[in-house]
CSV table of C-alpha atoms in Angstrom, one decimal:
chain,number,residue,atom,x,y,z
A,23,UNK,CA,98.5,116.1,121.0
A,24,UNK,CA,101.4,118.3,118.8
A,25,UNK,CA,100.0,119.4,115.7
A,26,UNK,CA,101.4,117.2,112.8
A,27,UNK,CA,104.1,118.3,110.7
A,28,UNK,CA,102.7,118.6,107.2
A,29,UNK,CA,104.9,119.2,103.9
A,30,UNK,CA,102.5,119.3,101.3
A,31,UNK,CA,103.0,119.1,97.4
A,32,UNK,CA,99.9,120.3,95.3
A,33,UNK,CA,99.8,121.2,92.4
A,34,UNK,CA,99.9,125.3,92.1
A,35,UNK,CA,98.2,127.7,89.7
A,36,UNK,CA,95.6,127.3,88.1
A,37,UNK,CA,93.9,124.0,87.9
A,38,UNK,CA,93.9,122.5,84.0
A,39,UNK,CA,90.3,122.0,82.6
A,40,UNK,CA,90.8,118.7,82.5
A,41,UNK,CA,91.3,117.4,85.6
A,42,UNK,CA,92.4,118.1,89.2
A,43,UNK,CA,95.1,117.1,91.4
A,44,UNK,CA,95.9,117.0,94.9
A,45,UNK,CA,98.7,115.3,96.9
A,46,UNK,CA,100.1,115.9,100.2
A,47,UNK,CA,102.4,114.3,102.7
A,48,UNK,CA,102.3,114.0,106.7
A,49,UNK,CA,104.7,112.9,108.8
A,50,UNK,CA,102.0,111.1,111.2
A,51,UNK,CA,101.3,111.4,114.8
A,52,UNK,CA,104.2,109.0,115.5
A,53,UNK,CA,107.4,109.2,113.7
A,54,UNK,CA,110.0,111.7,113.7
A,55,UNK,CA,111.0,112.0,110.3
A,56,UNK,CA,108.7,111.6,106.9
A,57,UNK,CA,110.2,108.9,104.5
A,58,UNK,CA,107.9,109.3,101.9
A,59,UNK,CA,108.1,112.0,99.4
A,60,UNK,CA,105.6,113.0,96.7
A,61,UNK,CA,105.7,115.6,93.3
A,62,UNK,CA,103.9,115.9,90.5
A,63,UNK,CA,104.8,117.6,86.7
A,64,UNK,CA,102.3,119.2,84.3
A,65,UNK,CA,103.2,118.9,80.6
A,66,UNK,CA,100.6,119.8,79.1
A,67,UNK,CA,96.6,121.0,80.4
A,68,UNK,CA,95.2,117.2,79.5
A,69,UNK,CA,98.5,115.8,80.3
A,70,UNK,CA,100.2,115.1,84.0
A,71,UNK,CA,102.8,112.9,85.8
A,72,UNK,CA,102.6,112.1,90.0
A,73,UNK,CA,103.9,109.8,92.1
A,74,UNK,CA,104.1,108.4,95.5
A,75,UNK,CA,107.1,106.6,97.2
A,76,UNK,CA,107.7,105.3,100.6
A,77,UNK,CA,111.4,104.7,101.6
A,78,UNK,CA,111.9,101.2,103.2
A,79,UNK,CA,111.8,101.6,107.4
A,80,UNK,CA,114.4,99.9,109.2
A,81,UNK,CA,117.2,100.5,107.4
A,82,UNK,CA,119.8,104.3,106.5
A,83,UNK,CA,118.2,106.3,103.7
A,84,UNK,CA,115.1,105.5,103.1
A,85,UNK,CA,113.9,109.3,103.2
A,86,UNK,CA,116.9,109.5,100.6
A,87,UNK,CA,115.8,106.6,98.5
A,88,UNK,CA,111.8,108.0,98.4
A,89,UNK,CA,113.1,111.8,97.5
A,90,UNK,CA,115.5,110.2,94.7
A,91,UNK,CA,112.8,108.0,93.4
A,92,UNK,CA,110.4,111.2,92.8
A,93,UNK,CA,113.1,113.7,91.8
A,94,UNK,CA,114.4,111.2,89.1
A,95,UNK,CA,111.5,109.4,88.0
A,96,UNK,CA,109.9,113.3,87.2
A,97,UNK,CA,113.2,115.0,85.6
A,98,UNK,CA,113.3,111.6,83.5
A,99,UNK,CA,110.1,111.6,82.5
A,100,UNK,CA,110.4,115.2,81.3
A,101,UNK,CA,113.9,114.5,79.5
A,102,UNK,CA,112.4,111.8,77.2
A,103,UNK,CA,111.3,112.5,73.7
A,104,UNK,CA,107.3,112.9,73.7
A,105,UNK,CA,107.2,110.2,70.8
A,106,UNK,CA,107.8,107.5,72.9
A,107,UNK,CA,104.1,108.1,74.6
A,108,UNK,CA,103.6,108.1,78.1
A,109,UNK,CA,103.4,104.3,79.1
A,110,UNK,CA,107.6,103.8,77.4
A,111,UNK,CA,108.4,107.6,79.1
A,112,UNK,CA,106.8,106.1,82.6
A,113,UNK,CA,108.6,102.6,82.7
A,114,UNK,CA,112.0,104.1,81.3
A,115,UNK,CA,111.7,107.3,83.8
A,116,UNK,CA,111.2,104.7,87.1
A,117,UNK,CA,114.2,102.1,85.4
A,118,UNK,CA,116.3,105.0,85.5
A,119,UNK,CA,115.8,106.0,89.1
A,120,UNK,CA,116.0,102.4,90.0
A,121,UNK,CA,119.5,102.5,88.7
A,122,UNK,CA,120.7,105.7,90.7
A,123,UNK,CA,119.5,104.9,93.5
A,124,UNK,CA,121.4,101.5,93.6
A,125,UNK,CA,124.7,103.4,92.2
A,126,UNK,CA,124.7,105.7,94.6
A,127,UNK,CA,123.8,102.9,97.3
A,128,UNK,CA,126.5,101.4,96.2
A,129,UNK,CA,129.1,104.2,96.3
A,130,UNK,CA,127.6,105.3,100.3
A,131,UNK,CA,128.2,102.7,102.7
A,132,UNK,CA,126.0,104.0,104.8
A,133,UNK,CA,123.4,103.7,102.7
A,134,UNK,CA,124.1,100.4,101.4
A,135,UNK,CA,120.6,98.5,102.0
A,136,UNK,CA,118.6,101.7,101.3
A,137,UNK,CA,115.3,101.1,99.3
A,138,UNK,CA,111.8,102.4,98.6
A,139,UNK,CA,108.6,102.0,96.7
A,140,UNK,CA,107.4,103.8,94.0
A,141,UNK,CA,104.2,104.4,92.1
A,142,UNK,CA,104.3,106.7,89.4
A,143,UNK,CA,101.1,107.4,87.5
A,144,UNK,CA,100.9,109.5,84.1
A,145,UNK,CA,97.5,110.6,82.6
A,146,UNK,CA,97.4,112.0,79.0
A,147,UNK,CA,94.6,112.7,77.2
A,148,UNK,CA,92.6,110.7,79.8
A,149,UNK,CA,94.2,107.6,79.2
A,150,UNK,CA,96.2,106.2,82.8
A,151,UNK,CA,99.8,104.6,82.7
A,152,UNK,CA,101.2,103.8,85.9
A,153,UNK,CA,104.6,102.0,86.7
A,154,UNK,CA,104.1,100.4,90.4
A,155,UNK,CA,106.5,98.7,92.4
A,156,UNK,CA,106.1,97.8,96.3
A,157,UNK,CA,103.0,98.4,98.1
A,158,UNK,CA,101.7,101.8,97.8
A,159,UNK,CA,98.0,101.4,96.6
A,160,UNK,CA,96.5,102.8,93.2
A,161,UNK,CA,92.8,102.8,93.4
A,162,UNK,CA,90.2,104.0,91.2
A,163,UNK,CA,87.2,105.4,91.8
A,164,UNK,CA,83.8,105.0,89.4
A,165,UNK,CA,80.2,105.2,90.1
A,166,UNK,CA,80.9,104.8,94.0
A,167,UNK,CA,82.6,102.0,93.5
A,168,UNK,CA,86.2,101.7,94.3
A,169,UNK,CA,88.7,99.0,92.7
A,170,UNK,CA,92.4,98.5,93.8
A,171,UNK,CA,94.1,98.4,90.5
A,172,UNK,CA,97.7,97.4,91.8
A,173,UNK,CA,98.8,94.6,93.3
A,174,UNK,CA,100.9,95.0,96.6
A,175,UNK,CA,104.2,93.5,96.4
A,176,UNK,CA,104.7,92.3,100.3
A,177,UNK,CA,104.7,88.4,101.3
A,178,UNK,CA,101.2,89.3,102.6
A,179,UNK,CA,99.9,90.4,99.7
A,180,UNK,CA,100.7,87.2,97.7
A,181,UNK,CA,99.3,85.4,100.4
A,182,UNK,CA,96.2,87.1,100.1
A,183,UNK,CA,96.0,86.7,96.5
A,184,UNK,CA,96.9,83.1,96.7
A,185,UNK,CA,93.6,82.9,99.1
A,186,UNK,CA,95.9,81.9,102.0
A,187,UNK,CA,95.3,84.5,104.2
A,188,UNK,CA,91.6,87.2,104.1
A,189,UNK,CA,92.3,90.8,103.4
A,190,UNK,CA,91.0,91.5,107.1
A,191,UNK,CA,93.7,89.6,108.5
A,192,UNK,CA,96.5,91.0,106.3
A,193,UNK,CA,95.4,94.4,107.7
A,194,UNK,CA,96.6,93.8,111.5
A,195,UNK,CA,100.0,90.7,110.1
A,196,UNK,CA,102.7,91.9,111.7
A,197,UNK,CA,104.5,91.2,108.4
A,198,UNK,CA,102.1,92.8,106.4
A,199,UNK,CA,105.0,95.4,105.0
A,200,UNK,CA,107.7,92.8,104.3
A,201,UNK,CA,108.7,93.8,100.8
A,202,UNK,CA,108.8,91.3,97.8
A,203,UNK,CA,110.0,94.0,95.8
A,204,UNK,CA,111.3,97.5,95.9
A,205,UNK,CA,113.3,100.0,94.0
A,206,UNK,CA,117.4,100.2,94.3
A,207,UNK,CA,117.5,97.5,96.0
A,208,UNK,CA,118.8,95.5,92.9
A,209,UNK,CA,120.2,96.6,89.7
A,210,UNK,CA,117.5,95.3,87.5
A,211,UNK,CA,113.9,95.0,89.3
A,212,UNK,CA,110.6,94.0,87.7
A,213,UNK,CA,107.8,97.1,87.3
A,214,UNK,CA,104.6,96.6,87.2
A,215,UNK,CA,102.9,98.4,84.2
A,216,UNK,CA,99.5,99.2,84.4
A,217,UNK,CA,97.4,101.0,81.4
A,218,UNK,CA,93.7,102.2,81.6
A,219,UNK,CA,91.4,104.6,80.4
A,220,UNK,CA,89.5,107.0,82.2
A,221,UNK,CA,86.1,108.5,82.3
A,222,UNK,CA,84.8,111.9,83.3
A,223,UNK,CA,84.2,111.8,86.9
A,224,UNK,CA,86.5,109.2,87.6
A,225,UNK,CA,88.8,109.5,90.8
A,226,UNK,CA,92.1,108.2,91.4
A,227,UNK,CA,93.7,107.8,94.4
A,228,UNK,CA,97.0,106.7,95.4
A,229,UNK,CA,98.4,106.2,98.5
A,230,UNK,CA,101.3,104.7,101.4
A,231,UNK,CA,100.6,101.6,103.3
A,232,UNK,CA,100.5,104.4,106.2
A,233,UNK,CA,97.2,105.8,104.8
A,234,UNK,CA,95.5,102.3,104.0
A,235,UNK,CA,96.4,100.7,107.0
A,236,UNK,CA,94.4,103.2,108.3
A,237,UNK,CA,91.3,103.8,106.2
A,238,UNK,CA,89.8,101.1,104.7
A,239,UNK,CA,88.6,101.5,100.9
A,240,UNK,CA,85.1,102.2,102.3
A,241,UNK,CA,86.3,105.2,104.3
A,242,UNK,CA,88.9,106.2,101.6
A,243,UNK,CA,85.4,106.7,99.2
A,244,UNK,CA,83.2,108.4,101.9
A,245,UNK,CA,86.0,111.0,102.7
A,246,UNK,CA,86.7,111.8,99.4
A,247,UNK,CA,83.9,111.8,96.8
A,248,UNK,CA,82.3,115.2,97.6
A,249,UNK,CA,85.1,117.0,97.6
A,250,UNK,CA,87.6,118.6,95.2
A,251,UNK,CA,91.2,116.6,95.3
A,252,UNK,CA,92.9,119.1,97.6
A,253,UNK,CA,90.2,119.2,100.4
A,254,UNK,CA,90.0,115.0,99.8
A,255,UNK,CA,93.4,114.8,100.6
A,256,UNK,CA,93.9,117.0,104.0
A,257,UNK,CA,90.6,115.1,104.9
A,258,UNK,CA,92.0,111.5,104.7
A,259,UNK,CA,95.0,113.1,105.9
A,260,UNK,CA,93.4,114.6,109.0
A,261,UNK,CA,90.9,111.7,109.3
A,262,UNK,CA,93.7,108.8,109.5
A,263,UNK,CA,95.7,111.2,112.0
A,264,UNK,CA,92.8,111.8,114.8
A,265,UNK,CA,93.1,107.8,115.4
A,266,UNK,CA,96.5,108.2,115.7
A,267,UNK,CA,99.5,106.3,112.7
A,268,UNK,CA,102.5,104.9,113.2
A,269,UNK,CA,103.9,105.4,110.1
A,270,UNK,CA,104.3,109.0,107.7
A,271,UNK,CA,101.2,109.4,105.3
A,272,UNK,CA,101.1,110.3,101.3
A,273,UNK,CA,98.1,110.3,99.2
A,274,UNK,CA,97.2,111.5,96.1
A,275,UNK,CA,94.0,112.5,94.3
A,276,UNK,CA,93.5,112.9,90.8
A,277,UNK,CA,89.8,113.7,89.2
A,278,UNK,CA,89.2,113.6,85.5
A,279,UNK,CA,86.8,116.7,84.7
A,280,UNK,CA,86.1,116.1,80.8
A,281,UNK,CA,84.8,113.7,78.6
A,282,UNK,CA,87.2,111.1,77.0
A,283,UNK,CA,87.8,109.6,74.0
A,284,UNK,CA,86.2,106.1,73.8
A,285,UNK,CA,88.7,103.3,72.5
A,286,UNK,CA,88.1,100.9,70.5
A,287,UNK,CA,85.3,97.8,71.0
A,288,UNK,CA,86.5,95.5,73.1
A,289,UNK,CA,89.8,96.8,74.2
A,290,UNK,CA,90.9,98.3,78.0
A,291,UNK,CA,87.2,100.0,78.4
A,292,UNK,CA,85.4,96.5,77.8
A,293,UNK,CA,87.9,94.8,79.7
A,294,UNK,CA,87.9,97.6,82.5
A,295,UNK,CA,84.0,97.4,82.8
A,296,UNK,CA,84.5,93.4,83.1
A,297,UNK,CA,86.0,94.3,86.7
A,298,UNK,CA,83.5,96.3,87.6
A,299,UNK,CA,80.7,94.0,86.6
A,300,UNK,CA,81.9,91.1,88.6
């Protein structure tokens, strides 16, 4: 088998003291061109934006609408005045590159119907804001125990939340990536918003549905957890592509390395540990 085609996008220089971060992108064993795009933008050494999106298959321009959705979403993000705080910069950075895409949809008749996901996560001060939209997958990692913290927004995934369908058989649907959402495909689109501290050790991973369709959670913690967040990512990378994908591959990993600031009594911590106690 040809060697995959890699383009990878991780993040150069020295690595902050307070965490590490990995992401990288594969075009697969399958497909001849990689519609998802990846990036990342360091502000400050406790303070970091990345994001994953996958443009929509089937139709013109998805590998535009994916590059669009990173390239605006991080020169947004950087634009906006730092008293906002990270969870208004996030949301307004990803409504902004909702509307240019669908402008310049709209001025490109060839690219009319073009559309991808996004997933945008910014960590400051060890406190995670994510805007999420479509059905890449945010997961965190904690005490060897990994939690999906986004919801996918496919027909599948409602189904499966609805308890109309099991998670094992959403994995092989046929519709499993029909899109109840995604970004440029309408002026105005509902993001999800997603706001959670983190602890030291924590991992964060976030990924296409051409990764996870792959890997199970299970494997996506075994193939990760003793590694630093570069190495985790060629490994799920490599991993996923030795049983051969039909779709391109993105993941990122993100580890927080120092302590964090406890929030209040009974706020997103208490609520956070909930999950992990059920």
């Amino acid at each position: 088998m040809a060697k995959a085609e890699t383009e990878a996008d991780i993040a150069g220089g020295p690595i902050p003291e307070a965490f590490e971060l990995g992401l990288l992108s594969d075009i697969g064993t399958t497909r001849t061109n990689n519609e998802d795009s990846c990036g990342h933008t360091i502000e400050a050494p406790d303070h970091v934006l990345f994001a994953v999106a996958d443009g929509v298959g089937g139709y013109e321009g998805g590998e535009v609408a994916s590059k669009m959705a990173i390239d605006i979403t991080l020169q947004a993000y950087r634009e906006s005045p730092k008293e906002w705080g990270a969870s208004k910069r996030l949301h307004r950075a990803v409504q902004r590159a909702n509307i240019e895409i669908y402008n310049f949809a709209s001025t490109v008749p060839e690219l009319r119907r073009m559309a991808t996901t996004l997933t945008a996560v910014a960590v400051e001060n060890g406190i995670l804001n994510a805007a999420h939209i479509g059905d890449c997958r945010l997961y965190l990692l904690r005490g060897g125990k990994i939690t999906q913290i986004s919801k996918d927004h496919t027909v599948v995934g409602e189904r499966v939340r609805l308890g109309l369908m099991s998670e094992e058989r959403a994995r092989t649907h046929p519709d499993r990536s029909a899109l109840m959402r995604s970004l440029g495909r309408e002026l105005i689109v509902s993001i999800d918003r997603i706001t959670l501290p983190l602890r030291k050790g924590d991992e964060v991973i976030l990924c296409s549905d051409g990764l996870y369709n792959i890997l199970d959670s299970t494997e996506l913690t075994m193939l990760t957890r003793e590694f630093g967040a570069v190495e985790g990512c060629e490994k799920l990378i490599r991993n996923a592509n030795q049983r051969g994908t039909h779709d391109n591959l993105t993941v990122a990993i993100f580890k927080q390395l120092t302590e964090t600031a406890d929030p209040a009594p009974g706020g997103l911590l208490s609520r956070l540990k909930n999950l992990f106690s059920r």
